[in-house]
PDB file of C-alpha atoms in Angstrom:
ATOM      1  CA  MET A 213     -43.598   4.950   0.620  1.00  0.00           C
ATOM      2  CA  SER A 214     -41.172   3.205  -1.971  1.00  0.00           C
ATOM      3  CA  VAL A 215     -38.949   0.322  -1.141  1.00  0.00           C
ATOM      4  CA  GLU A 216     -35.847   2.530  -1.781  1.00  0.00           C
ATOM      5  CA  GLN A 217     -37.166   5.229   0.761  1.00  0.00           C
ATOM      6  CA  GLU A 218     -37.732   2.497   3.439  1.00  0.00           C
ATOM      7  CA  ARG A 219     -34.120   1.216   2.784  1.00  0.00           C
ATOM      8  CA  GLN A 220     -32.741   4.686   3.339  1.00  0.00           C
ATOM      9  CA  ILE A 221     -34.754   5.184   6.547  1.00  0.00           C
ATOM     10  CA  ASP A 222     -33.479   1.867   7.757  1.00  0.00           C
ATOM     11  CA  LEU A 223     -29.954   2.828   6.994  1.00  0.00           C
ATOM     12  CA  THR A 224     -30.488   6.133   8.783  1.00  0.00           C
ATOM     13  CA  ASN A 225     -31.597   4.558  11.816  1.00  0.00           C
ATOM     14  CA  ILE A 226     -28.768   2.139  12.013  1.00  0.00           C
ATOM     15  CA  THR A 227     -25.946   4.588  11.065  1.00  0.00           C
ATOM     16  CA  GLY A 228     -27.384   7.773  12.550  1.00  0.00           C
ATOM     17  CA  HIS A 229     -26.629   9.676   9.384  1.00  0.00           C
ATOM     18  CA  LYS A 230     -28.771  11.306   6.823  1.00  0.00           C
ATOM     19  CA  VAL A 231     -26.393  10.412   4.084  1.00  0.00           C
ATOM     20  CA  THR A 232     -26.561   6.780   3.180  1.00  0.00           C
ATOM     21  CA  GLU A 233     -24.460   6.914   0.115  1.00  0.00           C
ATOM     22  CA  PHE A 234     -21.700   8.846  -1.497  1.00  0.00           C
ATOM     23  CA  VAL A 235     -20.791   9.882  -5.075  1.00  0.00           C
ATOM     24  CA  LEU A 236     -17.193   9.484  -5.942  1.00  0.00           C
ATOM     25  CA  LEU A 237     -16.583  12.420  -8.351  1.00  0.00           C
ATOM     26  CA  GLY A 238     -13.577  10.738  -9.862  1.00  0.00           C
ATOM     27  CA  PHE A 239     -12.502  12.349 -13.166  1.00  0.00           C
ATOM     28  CA  PRO A 240     -15.618  14.358 -14.263  1.00  0.00           C
ATOM     29  CA  SER A 241     -13.965  16.234 -17.031  1.00  0.00           C
ATOM     30  CA  LEU A 242     -12.982  13.260 -19.052  1.00  0.00           C
ATOM     31  CA  SER A 243     -14.726  12.730 -22.526  1.00  0.00           C
ATOM     32  CA  PRO A 244     -16.074   9.266 -23.361  1.00  0.00           C
ATOM     33  CA  ALA A 245     -13.017   8.597 -25.420  1.00  0.00           C
ATOM     34  CA  LEU A 246     -10.649   9.458 -22.716  1.00  0.00           C
ATOM     35  CA  ARG A 247     -12.706   7.321 -20.222  1.00  0.00           C
ATOM     36  CA  LEU A 248     -12.358   4.312 -22.457  1.00  0.00           C
ATOM     37  CA  LEU A 249      -8.556   4.867 -22.662  1.00  0.00           C
ATOM     38  CA  LEU A 250      -8.277   5.187 -18.911  1.00  0.00           C
ATOM     39  CA  CYS A 251     -10.148   2.124 -18.429  1.00  0.00           C
ATOM     40  CA  SER A 252      -7.841   0.192 -20.973  1.00  0.00           C
ATOM     41  CA  ILE A 253      -4.909   1.533 -19.125  1.00  0.00           C
ATOM     42  CA  LEU A 254      -6.163   0.687 -15.636  1.00  0.00           C
ATOM     43  CA  SER A 255      -7.302  -2.744 -16.445  1.00  0.00           C
ATOM     44  CA  THR A 256      -4.098  -3.543 -18.348  1.00  0.00           C
ATOM     45  CA  GLY A 257      -1.991  -2.247 -15.460  1.00  0.00           C
ATOM     46  CA  TYR A 258      -3.994  -4.142 -12.910  1.00  0.00           C
ATOM     47  CA  VAL A 259      -3.520  -7.403 -14.758  1.00  0.00           C
ATOM     48  CA  PHE A 260       0.186  -7.016 -14.947  1.00  0.00           C
ATOM     49  CA  THR A 261       0.329  -6.047 -11.278  1.00  0.00           C
ATOM     50  CA  ILE A 262      -1.455  -9.196 -10.330  1.00  0.00           C
ATOM     51  CA  LEU A 263       0.588 -11.294 -12.657  1.00  0.00           C
ATOM     52  CA  GLY A 264       3.907  -9.706 -11.716  1.00  0.00           C
ATOM     53  CA  ASN A 265       3.409 -10.130  -8.087  1.00  0.00           C
ATOM     54  CA  LEU A 266       1.970 -13.601  -8.367  1.00  0.00           C
ATOM     55  CA  CYS A 267       5.354 -14.631 -10.190  1.00  0.00           C
ATOM     56  CA  ILE A 268       7.348 -13.338  -7.268  1.00  0.00           C
ATOM     57  CA  ILE A 269       5.094 -15.316  -4.864  1.00  0.00           C
ATOM     58  CA  TRP A 270       5.211 -18.491  -7.002  1.00  0.00           C
ATOM     59  CA  ALA A 271       9.045 -18.324  -7.268  1.00  0.00           C
ATOM     60  CA  VAL A 272       9.530 -17.909  -3.618  1.00  0.00           C
ATOM     61  CA  LEU A 273       7.250 -20.722  -2.716  1.00  0.00           C
ATOM     62  CA  ARG A 274       8.364 -23.252  -5.534  1.00  0.00           C
ATOM     63  CA  ASP A 275      12.165 -22.581  -5.163  1.00  0.00           C
ATOM     64  CA  THR A 276      13.552 -24.498  -2.242  1.00  0.00           C
ATOM     65  CA  HIS A 277      16.524 -21.991  -2.186  1.00  0.00           C
ATOM     66  CA  LEU A 278      14.545 -18.683  -2.016  1.00  0.00           C
ATOM     67  CA  SER A 279      12.018 -20.106   0.446  1.00  0.00           C
ATOM     68  CA  ARG A 280      14.766 -20.407   3.016  1.00  0.00           C
ATOM     69  CA  LEU A 281      16.187 -16.934   2.674  1.00  0.00           C
ATOM     70  CA  PRO A 282      14.643 -14.356   4.936  1.00  0.00           C
ATOM     71  CA  MET A 283      14.800 -11.588   2.104  1.00  0.00           C
ATOM     72  CA  TYR A 284      12.652 -13.447  -0.111  1.00  0.00           C
ATOM     73  CA  ILE A 285      10.316 -14.477   2.526  1.00  0.00           C
ATOM     74  CA  LEU A 286       9.672 -10.970   3.239  1.00  0.00           C
ATOM     75  CA  LEU A 287       9.407 -10.114  -0.409  1.00  0.00           C
ATOM     76  CA  GLY A 288       6.819 -12.700  -1.138  1.00  0.00           C
ATOM     77  CA  ASN A 289       4.852 -11.324   1.899  1.00  0.00           C
ATOM     78  CA  PHE A 290       5.340  -7.912   0.375  1.00  0.00           C
ATOM     79  CA  SER A 291       4.118  -8.993  -3.027  1.00  0.00           C
ATOM     80  CA  GLY A 292       0.833 -10.513  -1.514  1.00  0.00           C
ATOM     81  CA  LEU A 293       0.255  -7.314   0.223  1.00  0.00           C
ATOM     82  CA  GLU A 294       0.772  -5.298  -3.132  1.00  0.00           C
ATOM     83  CA  MET A 295      -1.848  -7.500  -4.737  1.00  0.00           C
ATOM     84  CA  CYS A 296      -4.393  -6.914  -1.988  1.00  0.00           C
ATOM     85  CA  TYR A 297      -3.578  -3.207  -2.009  1.00  0.00           C
ATOM     86  CA  VAL A 298      -4.227  -2.658  -5.623  1.00  0.00           C
ATOM     87  CA  THR A 299      -7.272  -4.781  -5.637  1.00  0.00           C
ATOM     88  CA  SER A 300      -8.841  -2.520  -2.895  1.00  0.00           C
ATOM     89  CA  THR A 301      -9.199   0.349  -5.331  1.00  0.00           C
ATOM     90  CA  VAL A 302      -8.656  -0.439  -8.977  1.00  0.00           C
ATOM     91  CA  PRO A 303     -11.667  -2.828  -9.621  1.00  0.00           C
ATOM     92  CA  ARG A 304     -14.044  -0.245  -8.020  1.00  0.00           C
ATOM     93  CA  MET A 305     -12.519   2.545 -10.008  1.00  0.00           C
ATOM     94  CA  LEU A 306     -12.846   0.756 -13.246  1.00  0.00           C
ATOM     95  CA  ILE A 307     -16.543   0.256 -12.684  1.00  0.00           C
ATOM     96  CA  ASP A 308     -16.857   4.048 -11.821  1.00  0.00           C
ATOM     97  CA  VAL A 309     -14.912   5.333 -14.757  1.00  0.00           C
ATOM     98  CA  ALA A 310     -16.894   3.176 -17.148  1.00  0.00           C
ATOM     99  CA  SER A 311     -20.347   4.209 -15.857  1.00  0.00           C
ATOM    100  CA  PRO A 312     -20.168   7.460 -13.805  1.00  0.00           C
ATOM    101  CA  PRO A 313     -21.119   8.777 -11.367  1.00  0.00           C
ATOM    102  CA  GLY A 314     -19.531   6.279  -9.014  1.00  0.00           C
ATOM    103  CA  VAL A 315     -22.217   5.809  -6.310  1.00  0.00           C
ATOM    104  CA  ILE A 316     -20.994   3.984  -3.248  1.00  0.00           C
ATOM    105  CA  SER A 317     -22.848   2.997  -0.113  1.00  0.00           C
ATOM    106  CA  PHE A 318     -21.900   4.440   3.312  1.00  0.00           C
ATOM    107  CA  ARG A 319     -20.772   0.969   4.534  1.00  0.00           C
ATOM    108  CA  ASP A 320     -18.850   0.163   1.471  1.00  0.00           C
ATOM    109  CA  CYS A 321     -17.192   3.478   1.421  1.00  0.00           C
ATOM    110  CA  PHE A 322     -15.864   2.922   4.837  1.00  0.00           C
ATOM    111  CA  LEU A 323     -15.014  -0.739   4.204  1.00  0.00           C
ATOM    112  CA  GLN A 324     -12.672   0.706   1.323  1.00  0.00           C
ATOM    113  CA  PHE A 325     -11.337   3.408   3.504  1.00  0.00           C
ATOM    114  CA  TYR A 326     -10.493   0.903   6.069  1.00  0.00           C
ATOM    115  CA  PHE A 327      -8.763  -1.787   3.844  1.00  0.00           C
ATOM    116  CA  PHE A 328      -6.961   0.695   1.732  1.00  0.00           C
ATOM    117  CA  PHE A 329      -5.363   2.798   4.472  1.00  0.00           C
ATOM    118  CA  SER A 330      -4.781  -0.188   6.611  1.00  0.00           C
ATOM    119  CA  MET A 331      -2.793  -1.999   3.743  1.00  0.00           C
ATOM    120  CA  GLY A 332      -0.881   1.331   3.220  1.00  0.00           C
ATOM    121  CA  ALA A 333       0.183   1.237   6.906  1.00  0.00           C
ATOM    122  CA  THR A 334       0.918  -2.462   6.537  1.00  0.00           C
ATOM    123  CA  GLU A 335       3.081  -1.451   3.496  1.00  0.00           C
ATOM    124  CA  CYS A 336       5.066   0.962   5.673  1.00  0.00           C
ATOM    125  CA  PHE A 337       5.714  -1.623   8.320  1.00  0.00           C
ATOM    126  CA  CYS A 338       6.627  -4.287   5.634  1.00  0.00           C
ATOM    127  CA  LEU A 339       9.171  -1.857   4.033  1.00  0.00           C
ATOM    128  CA  SER A 340      10.678  -1.221   7.522  1.00  0.00           C
ATOM    129  CA  SER A 341      10.988  -5.085   8.266  1.00  0.00           C
ATOM    130  CA  MET A 342      12.833  -5.325   4.773  1.00  0.00           C
ATOM    131  CA  ALA A 343      15.220  -2.580   5.705  1.00  0.00           C
ATOM    132  CA  LEU A 344      15.765  -4.453   9.161  1.00  0.00           C
ATOM    133  CA  ASP A 345      16.628  -7.558   7.227  1.00  0.00           C
ATOM    134  CA  ARG A 346      19.144  -5.670   4.985  1.00  0.00           C
ATOM    135  CA  TYR A 347      20.659  -3.986   8.069  1.00  0.00           C
ATOM    136  CA  LEU A 348      21.321  -7.364   9.954  1.00  0.00           C
ATOM    137  CA  ALA A 349      22.553  -9.173   6.749  1.00  0.00           C
ATOM    138  CA  ILE A 350      25.219  -6.587   6.074  1.00  0.00           C
ATOM    139  CA  CYS A 351      26.107  -5.158   9.669  1.00  0.00           C
ATOM    140  CA  HIS A 352      25.717  -8.347  11.609  1.00  0.00           C
ATOM    141  CA  PRO A 353      26.449 -11.226   9.085  1.00  0.00           C
ATOM    142  CA  LEU A 354      27.670 -13.809  11.738  1.00  0.00           C
ATOM    143  CA  ARG A 355      24.444 -13.447  13.723  1.00  0.00           C
ATOM    144  CA  TYR A 356      22.156 -12.935  10.773  1.00  0.00           C
ATOM    145  CA  PRO A 357      21.065 -16.713  10.331  1.00  0.00           C
ATOM    146  CA  MET A 358      20.193 -16.813  14.075  1.00  0.00           C
ATOM    147  CA  LEU A 359      18.398 -13.342  14.179  1.00  0.00           C
ATOM    148  CA  MET A 360      16.483 -13.654  10.873  1.00  0.00           C
ATOM    149  CA  SER A 361      15.342 -17.216  10.933  1.00  0.00           C
ATOM    150  CA  PRO A 362      12.398 -18.253   8.607  1.00  0.00           C
ATOM    151  CA  GLN A 363      10.109 -18.534  11.726  1.00  0.00           C
ATOM    152  CA  PHE A 364      11.001 -15.011  12.932  1.00  0.00           C
ATOM    153  CA  CYS A 365      10.246 -13.748   9.206  1.00  0.00           C
ATOM    154  CA  CYS A 366       6.859 -15.151   9.336  1.00  0.00           C
ATOM    155  CA  THR A 367       6.145 -13.824  12.779  1.00  0.00           C
ATOM    156  CA  LEU A 368       7.585 -10.439  11.732  1.00  0.00           C
ATOM    157  CA  SER A 369       5.311 -10.376   8.686  1.00  0.00           C
ATOM    158  CA  ALA A 370       2.172 -11.232  10.626  1.00  0.00           C
ATOM    159  CA  CYS A 371       3.108  -8.459  13.105  1.00  0.00           C
ATOM    160  CA  CYS A 372       3.253  -5.996  10.258  1.00  0.00           C
ATOM    161  CA  TRP A 373      -0.344  -7.072   9.025  1.00  0.00           C
ATOM    162  CA  VAL A 374      -1.784  -6.792  12.536  1.00  0.00           C
ATOM    163  CA  SER A 375      -0.063  -3.592  13.250  1.00  0.00           C
ATOM    164  CA  GLY A 376      -1.221  -2.017   9.920  1.00  0.00           C
ATOM    165  CA  PHE A 377      -4.891  -3.030  10.315  1.00  0.00           C
ATOM    166  CA  LEU A 378      -5.105  -1.618  13.897  1.00  0.00           C
ATOM    167  CA  TRP A 379      -3.366   1.749  12.980  1.00  0.00           C
ATOM    168  CA  TYR A 380      -6.324   3.342  11.277  1.00  0.00           C
ATOM    169  CA  LEU A 381      -8.965   1.914  13.252  1.00  0.00           C
ATOM    170  CA  VAL A 382      -9.441   5.017  15.501  1.00  0.00           C
ATOM    171  CA  PRO A 383      -9.688   7.338  12.592  1.00  0.00           C
ATOM    172  CA  ILE A 384     -12.196   5.273  10.686  1.00  0.00           C
ATOM    173  CA  ILE A 385     -14.359   4.941  13.611  1.00  0.00           C
ATOM    174  CA  LEU A 386     -14.191   8.748  14.461  1.00  0.00           C
ATOM    175  CA  ILE A 387     -14.887   9.731  10.760  1.00  0.00           C
ATOM    176  CA  SER A 388     -17.714   7.228  10.500  1.00  0.00           C
ATOM    177  CA  GLN A 389     -19.553   8.798  13.500  1.00  0.00           C
ATOM    178  CA  LEU A 390     -19.464  12.281  11.935  1.00  0.00           C
ATOM    179  CA  PRO A 391     -22.895  13.622  10.896  1.00  0.00           C
ATOM    180  CA  PHE A 392     -23.180  13.577   6.944  1.00  0.00           C
ATOM    181  CA  CYS A 393     -26.304  15.446   5.815  1.00  0.00           C
ATOM    182  CA  GLY A 394     -25.137  16.425   2.334  1.00  0.00           C
ATOM    183  CA  PRO A 395     -23.903  17.209  -0.274  1.00  0.00           C
ATOM    184  CA  ASN A 396     -22.749  13.672  -0.408  1.00  0.00           C
ATOM    185  CA  ILE A 397     -20.159  14.230  -3.203  1.00  0.00           C
ATOM    186  CA  LEU A 398     -16.451  13.225  -2.709  1.00  0.00           C
ATOM    187  CA  ASP A 399     -14.039  14.870  -4.910  1.00  0.00           C
ATOM    188  CA  HIS A 400     -11.856  11.776  -5.178  1.00  0.00           C
ATOM    189  CA  PHE A 401     -11.869   8.343  -6.887  1.00  0.00           C
ATOM    190  CA  ILE A 402     -11.552   6.547  -3.386  1.00  0.00           C
ATOM    191  CA  CYS A 403     -13.125   7.144  -0.064  1.00  0.00           C
ATOM    192  CA  ASP A 404     -10.245   9.471   1.209  1.00  0.00           C
ATOM    193  CA  PRO A 405     -10.218  11.012   4.805  1.00  0.00           C
ATOM    194  CA  GLY A 406      -9.884  14.524   3.150  1.00  0.00           C
ATOM    195  CA  PRO A 407     -13.129  14.524   1.107  1.00  0.00           C
ATOM    196  CA  LEU A 408     -14.983  12.730   3.854  1.00  0.00           C
ATOM    197  CA  LEU A 409     -14.003  15.277   6.490  1.00  0.00           C
ATOM    198  CA  ALA A 410     -15.106  17.910   3.863  1.00  0.00           C
ATOM    199  CA  ALA A 411     -18.491  16.332   3.341  1.00  0.00           C
ATOM    200  CA  SER A 412     -19.288  16.341   7.196  1.00  0.00           C
ATOM    201  CA  CYS A 413     -22.031  18.749   8.399  1.00  0.00           C
ATOM    202  CA  SER A 414     -20.073  20.026  11.236  1.00  0.00           C
ATOM    203  CA  PRO A 415     -16.249  20.653  11.666  1.00  0.00           C
ATOM    204  CA  ALA A 416     -14.335  18.090  13.412  1.00  0.00           C
ATOM    205  CA  PRO A 417     -10.970  19.567  14.204  1.00  0.00           C
ATOM    206  CA  LEU A 418      -9.946  16.802  16.638  1.00  0.00           C
ATOM    207  CA  THR A 419     -10.853  14.075  14.167  1.00  0.00           C
ATOM    208  CA  GLN A 420      -8.968  15.887  11.498  1.00  0.00           C
ATOM    209  CA  MET A 421      -5.817  16.272  13.672  1.00  0.00           C
ATOM    210  CA  THR A 422      -6.100  12.522  14.735  1.00  0.00           C
ATOM    211  CA  CYS A 423      -5.959  11.558  11.116  1.00  0.00           C
ATOM    212  CA  TYR A 424      -3.024  13.993  10.444  1.00  0.00           C
ATOM    213  CA  VAL A 425      -1.016  12.773  13.389  1.00  0.00           C
ATOM    214  CA  LEU A 426      -1.407   9.209  12.786  1.00  0.00           C
ATOM    215  CA  SER A 427      -0.724   9.480   9.157  1.00  0.00           C
ATOM    216  CA  SER A 428       2.462  11.626   9.763  1.00  0.00           C
ATOM    217  CA  LEU A 429       3.568   9.487  12.709  1.00  0.00           C
ATOM    218  CA  ILE A 430       3.543   6.123  10.693  1.00  0.00           C
ATOM    219  CA  ILE A 431       5.029   7.848   7.610  1.00  0.00           C
ATOM    220  CA  PHE A 432       7.922   9.631   9.392  1.00  0.00           C
ATOM    221  CA  ALA A 433       8.622   6.968  12.020  1.00  0.00           C
ATOM    222  CA  THR A 434       8.985   4.079   9.589  1.00  0.00           C
ATOM    223  CA  LEU A 435      10.924   6.406   7.029  1.00  0.00           C
ATOM    224  CA  LEU A 436      13.236   7.303   9.958  1.00  0.00           C
ATOM    225  CA  PHE A 437      13.783   3.766  10.802  1.00  0.00           C
ATOM    226  CA  ILE A 438      14.565   2.971   7.166  1.00  0.00           C
ATOM    227  CA  VAL A 439      16.949   5.855   6.688  1.00  0.00           C
ATOM    228  CA  THR A 440      18.752   5.196   9.955  1.00  0.00           C
ATOM    229  CA  SER A 441      19.232   1.491   8.965  1.00  0.00           C
ATOM    230  CA  TYR A 442      20.697   2.309   5.603  1.00  0.00           C
ATOM    231  CA  GLY A 443      22.793   4.994   6.978  1.00  0.00           C
ATOM    232  CA  THR A 444      24.414   2.240   9.225  1.00  0.00           C
ATOM    233  CA  VAL A 445      24.628  -0.038   6.153  1.00  0.00           C
ATOM    234  CA  LEU A 446      26.291   2.629   4.247  1.00  0.00           C
ATOM    235  CA  GLN A 447      28.884   3.133   6.789  1.00  0.00           C
ATOM    236  CA  THR A 448      29.485  -0.547   7.129  1.00  0.00           C
ATOM    237  CA  VAL A 449      29.708  -1.075   3.243  1.00  0.00           C
ATOM    238  CA  LEU A 450      32.283   1.787   2.824  1.00  0.00           C
ATOM    239  CA  LYS A 451      34.536   0.022   5.312  1.00  0.00           C
ATOM    240  CA  LEU A 452      34.762  -3.093   3.171  1.00  0.00           C
ATOM    241  CA  PRO A 453      38.229  -3.515   1.597  1.00  0.00           C
ATOM    242  CA  SER A 454      36.960  -5.132  -1.544  1.00  0.00           C
ATOM    243  CA  ALA A 455      35.429  -3.034  -4.322  1.00  0.00           C
ATOM    244  CA  ALA A 456      33.550  -6.179  -5.394  1.00  0.00           C
ATOM    245  CA  GLY A 457      32.071  -6.752  -1.840  1.00  0.00           C
ATOM    246  CA  ARG A 458      30.883  -3.178  -1.824  1.00  0.00           C
ATOM    247  CA  ARG A 459      29.225  -3.557  -5.072  1.00  0.00           C
ATOM    248  CA  LYS A 460      27.412  -6.827  -3.978  1.00  0.00           C
ATOM    249  CA  ALA A 461      26.241  -5.274  -0.763  1.00  0.00           C
ATOM    250  CA  PHE A 462      24.821  -2.377  -2.460  1.00  0.00           C
ATOM    251  CA  SER A 463      23.252  -4.366  -5.156  1.00  0.00           C
ATOM    252  CA  THR A 464      21.081  -6.047  -2.474  1.00  0.00           C
ATOM    253  CA  CYS A 465      19.652  -2.740  -1.339  1.00  0.00           C
ATOM    254  CA  THR A 466      19.084  -0.707  -4.383  1.00  0.00           C
ATOM    255  CA  SER A 467      15.794  -2.487  -5.319  1.00  0.00           C
ATOM    256  CA  HIS A 468      14.459  -1.753  -1.836  1.00  0.00           C
ATOM    257  CA  LEU A 469      15.474   1.735  -1.925  1.00  0.00           C
ATOM    258  CA  ALA A 470      13.889   2.333  -5.164  1.00  0.00           C
ATOM    259  CA  VAL A 471      10.512   1.020  -3.885  1.00  0.00           C
ATOM    260  CA  VAL A 472      10.736   3.033  -0.714  1.00  0.00           C
ATOM    261  CA  SER A 473      11.415   6.247  -2.656  1.00  0.00           C
ATOM    262  CA  LEU A 474       8.601   5.717  -4.909  1.00  0.00           C
ATOM    263  CA  PHE A 475       6.043   4.882  -2.118  1.00  0.00           C
ATOM    264  CA  TYR A 476       7.051   7.306   0.603  1.00  0.00           C
ATOM    265  CA  GLY A 477       7.804  10.273  -1.942  1.00  0.00           C
ATOM    266  CA  SER A 478       4.166  10.012  -3.245  1.00  0.00           C
ATOM    267  CA  VAL A 479       2.528   9.245   0.106  1.00  0.00           C
ATOM    268  CA  MET A 480       4.141  12.209   1.872  1.00  0.00           C
ATOM    269  CA  VAL A 481       3.025  14.682  -0.840  1.00  0.00           C
ATOM    270  CA  THR A 482      -0.528  13.586  -0.247  1.00  0.00           C
ATOM    271  CA  TYR A 483      -0.866  13.049   3.405  1.00  0.00           C
ATOM    272  CA  VAL A 484       1.676  15.312   5.031  1.00  0.00           C
ATOM    273  CA  ASN A 485       0.878  18.275   2.932  1.00  0.00           C
ATOM    274  CA  PRO A 486      -2.562  19.533   4.008  1.00  0.00           C
ATOM    275  CA  GLY A 487      -2.517  22.251   1.366  1.00  0.00           C
ATOM    276  CA  SER A 488      -2.502  19.843  -1.512  1.00  0.00           C
ATOM    277  CA  SER A 489      -5.227  20.477  -4.016  1.00  0.00           C
ATOM    278  CA  GLY A 490      -7.731  17.904  -4.881  1.00  0.00           C
ATOM    279  CA  GLY A 491      -6.708  17.403  -8.556  1.00  0.00           C
ATOM    280  CA  SER A 492      -3.014  16.906  -7.460  1.00  0.00           C
ATOM    281  CA  ASN A 493      -4.173  14.521  -4.576  1.00  0.00           C
ATOM    282  CA  LYS A 494      -6.050  12.354  -7.097  1.00  0.00           C
ATOM    283  CA  VAL A 495      -2.904  12.024  -9.378  1.00  0.00           C
ATOM    284  CA  VAL A 496      -0.452  11.228  -6.588  1.00  0.00           C
ATOM    285  CA  THR A 497      -2.833   8.852  -4.990  1.00  0.00           C
ATOM    286  CA  ALA A 498      -3.279   7.195  -8.329  1.00  0.00           C
ATOM    287  CA  PHE A 499       0.493   6.884  -8.577  1.00  0.00           C
ATOM    288  CA  TYR A 500       1.289   5.303  -5.327  1.00  0.00           C
ATOM    289  CA  SER A 501      -1.905   3.027  -5.290  1.00  0.00           C
ATOM    290  CA  MET A 502      -1.630   1.801  -8.803  1.00  0.00           C
ATOM    291  CA  VAL A 503       1.727   2.710 -10.489  1.00  0.00           C
ATOM    292  CA  THR A 504       4.004   1.672  -7.611  1.00  0.00           C
ATOM    293  CA  PRO A 505       2.567  -1.748  -7.230  1.00  0.00           C
ATOM    294  CA  LEU A 506       2.933  -2.268 -10.969  1.00  0.00           C
ATOM    295  CA  LEU A 507       6.663  -1.212 -10.873  1.00  0.00           C
ATOM    296  CA  ASN A 508       7.598  -3.265  -7.776  1.00  0.00           C
ATOM    297  CA  PRO A 509       7.802  -6.606  -9.415  1.00  0.00           C
ATOM    298  CA  LEU A 510       9.804  -5.114 -12.195  1.00  0.00           C
ATOM    299  CA  ILE A 511      12.214  -3.511  -9.878  1.00  0.00           C
ATOM    300  CA  TYR A 512      12.775  -6.614  -7.754  1.00  0.00           C
ATOM    301  CA  SER A 513      12.902  -9.083 -10.608  1.00  0.00           C
ATOM    302  CA  LEU A 514      14.859  -7.315 -13.309  1.00  0.00           C
ATOM    303  CA  ARG A 515      17.625  -6.139 -10.847  1.00  0.00           C
ATOM    304  CA  ASN A 516      17.739  -9.490  -8.941  1.00  0.00           C
ATOM    305  CA  LYS A 517      19.666 -12.272 -10.575  1.00  0.00           C
ATOM    306  CA  GLU A 518      18.444 -14.817  -7.998  1.00  0.00           C
ATOM    307  CA  MET A 519      14.916 -13.984  -8.646  1.00  0.00           C
ATOM    308  CA  ILE A 520      15.416 -14.175 -12.310  1.00  0.00           C
ATOM    309  CA  ALA A 521      17.248 -17.639 -12.050  1.00  0.00           C
ATOM    310  CA  ALA A 522      14.452 -18.897  -9.639  1.00  0.00           C
ATOM    311  CA  LEU A 523      11.714 -17.955 -12.135  1.00  0.00           C
ATOM    312  CA  LYS A 524      13.611 -19.713 -15.003  1.00  0.00           C
ATOM    313  CA  ARG A 525      13.961 -22.764 -12.788  1.00  0.00           C
ATOM    314  CA  THR A 526      10.321 -22.770 -11.860  1.00  0.00           C
ATOM    315  CA  LEU A 527       9.189 -22.293 -15.359  1.00  0.00           C
ATOM    316  CA  ILE A 528      11.359 -25.043 -16.548  1.00  0.00           C
ATOM    317  CA  GLN A 529       9.921 -27.470 -13.888  1.00  0.00           C
ATOM    318  CA  GLY A 530       6.517 -26.461 -14.530  1.00  0.00           C
ATOM    319  CA  CYS A 531       6.917 -27.188 -18.272  1.00  0.00           C
TER     320      CYS A 531
END
């Protein structure tokens, strides 16, 4: 008996599954030239995503003015989340695209599943907390400094992370306990619940329904909170007597609304539409897991005069 066979038997005894690894199909129809092009695009996008979000975190930490403002404390936390979010998928995808097929162990597959979806849930909570900040700043300006203190912002950010990492714990445990006896091919470039459920030997309607309900609940509940918050903000802004005041109030919300639209629009197409095809799911997943984190720093920095000024100040100080 070979060492590899012994390793597989040991894993089978530990996990209780016949399948000890999965093959991420990714984009099998790509030619070598297109694979090289995709690797170049992914690696460039990943570097710029990390650098862009690092610039925001650096500006918030180094600039004494921004570090005291709740909006920028939450934005710095969100940028850190985006860096972790994109890191959970892109480096692995680069390896798989460069040298297919993408073989991933059972343990690593579910670790990626857990971190990717937990950080996605954390992003929903973080976007909601940022909407709460704008609601309090515009609708309750006199009480805002007391309600959104720096200490409360840090606590709120921590709650977002804890809640996000607890949200998908049950679905991941349920799916990991399913019998996988082959084929072990997942028609995706990440360990996604859809392909994992399809790879199971026996149907699991309860597990599938649990995943669908929890995904739909966090998406619609947080989106409803954000829409309700901005609906109230809109009513308040329209009552302002000054046109300049209305423009200033709207300008503080447009960047966040743009990010919300990009993220929720793509996520809802993937996880609230059970009939989505595998190919379209890959494209949409690639968009919200890679393109959106790349665009976020540009959206928040290019449309934010305070952020641009802080970056200039910190760059001058650094030089």
